[in-house]
mmCIF file of C-alpha atoms in Angstrom:
data_model
loop_
_atom_site.group_PDB
_atom_site.id
_atom_site.type_symbol
_atom_site.label_atom_id
_atom_site.label_comp_id
_atom_site.label_asym_id
_atom_site.label_seq_id
_atom_site.Cartn_x
_atom_site.Cartn_y
_atom_site.Cartn_z
ATOM 1 C CA UNK L 28 0.000 0.000 0.000
ATOM 2 C CA UNK L 29 1.102 3.571 -0.629
ATOM 3 C CA UNK L 30 0.239 6.818 1.130
ATOM 4 C CA UNK L 31 0.036 10.400 -0.129
ATOM 5 C CA UNK L 32 0.983 13.422 1.967
ATOM 6 C CA UNK L 33 -1.035 16.478 0.948
ATOM 7 C CA UNK L 34 0.087 20.113 1.309
ATOM 8 C CA UNK L 35 -1.389 23.600 0.810
ATOM 9 C CA UNK L 36 1.884 24.869 -0.686
ATOM 10 C CA UNK L 37 3.655 23.469 -3.749
ATOM 11 C CA UNK L 38 6.966 24.719 -2.366
ATOM 12 C CA UNK L 39 6.384 22.880 0.905
ATOM 13 C CA UNK L 40 5.510 19.652 -0.940
ATOM 14 C CA UNK L 41 8.777 19.873 -2.883
ATOM 15 C CA UNK L 42 10.804 20.632 0.272
ATOM 16 C CA UNK L 43 9.188 17.625 1.985
ATOM 17 C CA UNK L 44 10.062 15.401 -0.975
ATOM 18 C CA UNK L 45 13.697 16.569 -0.838
ATOM 19 C CA UNK L 46 13.836 15.909 2.928
ATOM 20 C CA UNK L 47 12.501 12.379 2.429
ATOM 21 C CA UNK L 48 15.103 11.627 -0.232
ATOM 22 C CA UNK L 49 17.851 12.888 2.102
ATOM 23 C CA UNK L 50 16.507 10.492 4.781
ATOM 24 C CA UNK L 51 16.656 7.572 2.328
ATOM 25 C CA UNK L 52 12.877 7.272 1.931
ATOM 26 C CA UNK L 53 11.638 6.202 -1.488
ATOM 27 C CA UNK L 54 9.133 8.873 -2.520
ATOM 28 C CA UNK L 55 7.668 10.497 -5.593
ATOM 29 C CA UNK L 56 5.744 13.650 -6.439
ATOM 30 C CA UNK L 57 2.161 12.932 -7.523
ATOM 31 C CA UNK L 58 -0.861 14.901 -8.647
ATOM 32 C CA UNK L 59 -3.303 15.215 -5.782
ATOM 33 C CA UNK L 60 -6.954 16.239 -5.979
ATOM 34 C CA UNK L 61 -7.557 19.943 -5.319
ATOM 35 C CA UNK L 62 -9.767 19.428 -2.295
ATOM 36 C CA UNK L 63 -9.499 20.814 1.199
ATOM 37 C CA UNK L 64 -7.112 23.579 0.178
ATOM 38 C CA UNK L 65 -4.594 21.268 -1.475
ATOM 39 C CA UNK L 66 -2.068 22.747 -3.927
ATOM 40 C CA UNK L 67 -2.618 19.724 -6.226
ATOM 41 C CA UNK L 68 0.800 18.256 -5.442
ATOM 42 C CA UNK L 69 1.315 15.358 -3.111
ATOM 43 C CA UNK L 70 4.199 13.158 -2.048
ATOM 44 C CA UNK L 71 3.684 9.410 -2.219
ATOM 45 C CA UNK L 72 5.541 6.953 0.038
ATOM 46 C CA UNK L 73 5.403 3.193 0.547
ATOM 47 C CA UNK L 74 3.769 1.781 3.671
ATOM 48 C CA UNK L 75 7.166 0.543 4.854
ATOM 49 C CA UNK L 76 8.414 4.150 4.968
ATOM 50 C CA UNK L 77 5.293 5.681 6.513
ATOM 51 C CA UNK L 78 6.691 6.049 10.052
ATOM 52 C CA UNK L 79 9.868 7.754 8.805
ATOM 53 C CA UNK L 80 7.833 10.082 6.578
ATOM 54 C CA UNK L 81 5.554 11.007 9.509
ATOM 55 C CA UNK L 82 8.615 11.858 11.584
ATOM 56 C CA UNK L 83 9.945 14.118 8.811
ATOM 57 C CA UNK L 84 6.614 15.915 8.272
ATOM 58 C CA UNK L 85 6.251 16.525 12.007
ATOM 59 C CA UNK L 86 9.564 18.396 12.040
ATOM 60 C CA UNK L 87 8.064 21.562 10.566
ATOM 61 C CA UNK L 88 5.847 21.680 7.486
ATOM 62 C CA UNK L 89 3.095 24.205 8.336
ATOM 63 C CA UNK L 90 1.204 23.707 5.067
ATOM 64 C CA UNK L 91 0.805 19.946 5.657
ATOM 65 C CA UNK L 92 -2.873 18.927 5.402
ATOM 66 C CA UNK L 93 -3.219 15.167 5.823
ATOM 67 C CA UNK L 94 -2.122 11.658 4.836
ATOM 68 C CA UNK L 95 -4.354 9.705 2.457
ATOM 69 C CA UNK L 96 -4.165 6.173 1.069
ATOM 70 C CA UNK L 97 -2.835 6.670 -2.460
ATOM 71 C CA UNK L 98 -4.690 5.281 -5.436
ATOM 72 C CA UNK L 99 -8.012 4.889 -3.635
#
């Protein structure tokens, strides 16, 4: 299973992606639905990396909205 992290800011989504790559997390930028204030960019991670990605996002991404199951 994969999960998508949604953000209000495109810049923040890209910074989060870069931080994940630096941490060794396999991630990719995806198109996200424009709902709930989303910027239409999301970052997708595998379930195995979900805990590490949550730790990274909790370190300071104010435009973070939520985590959604990807592809549902």
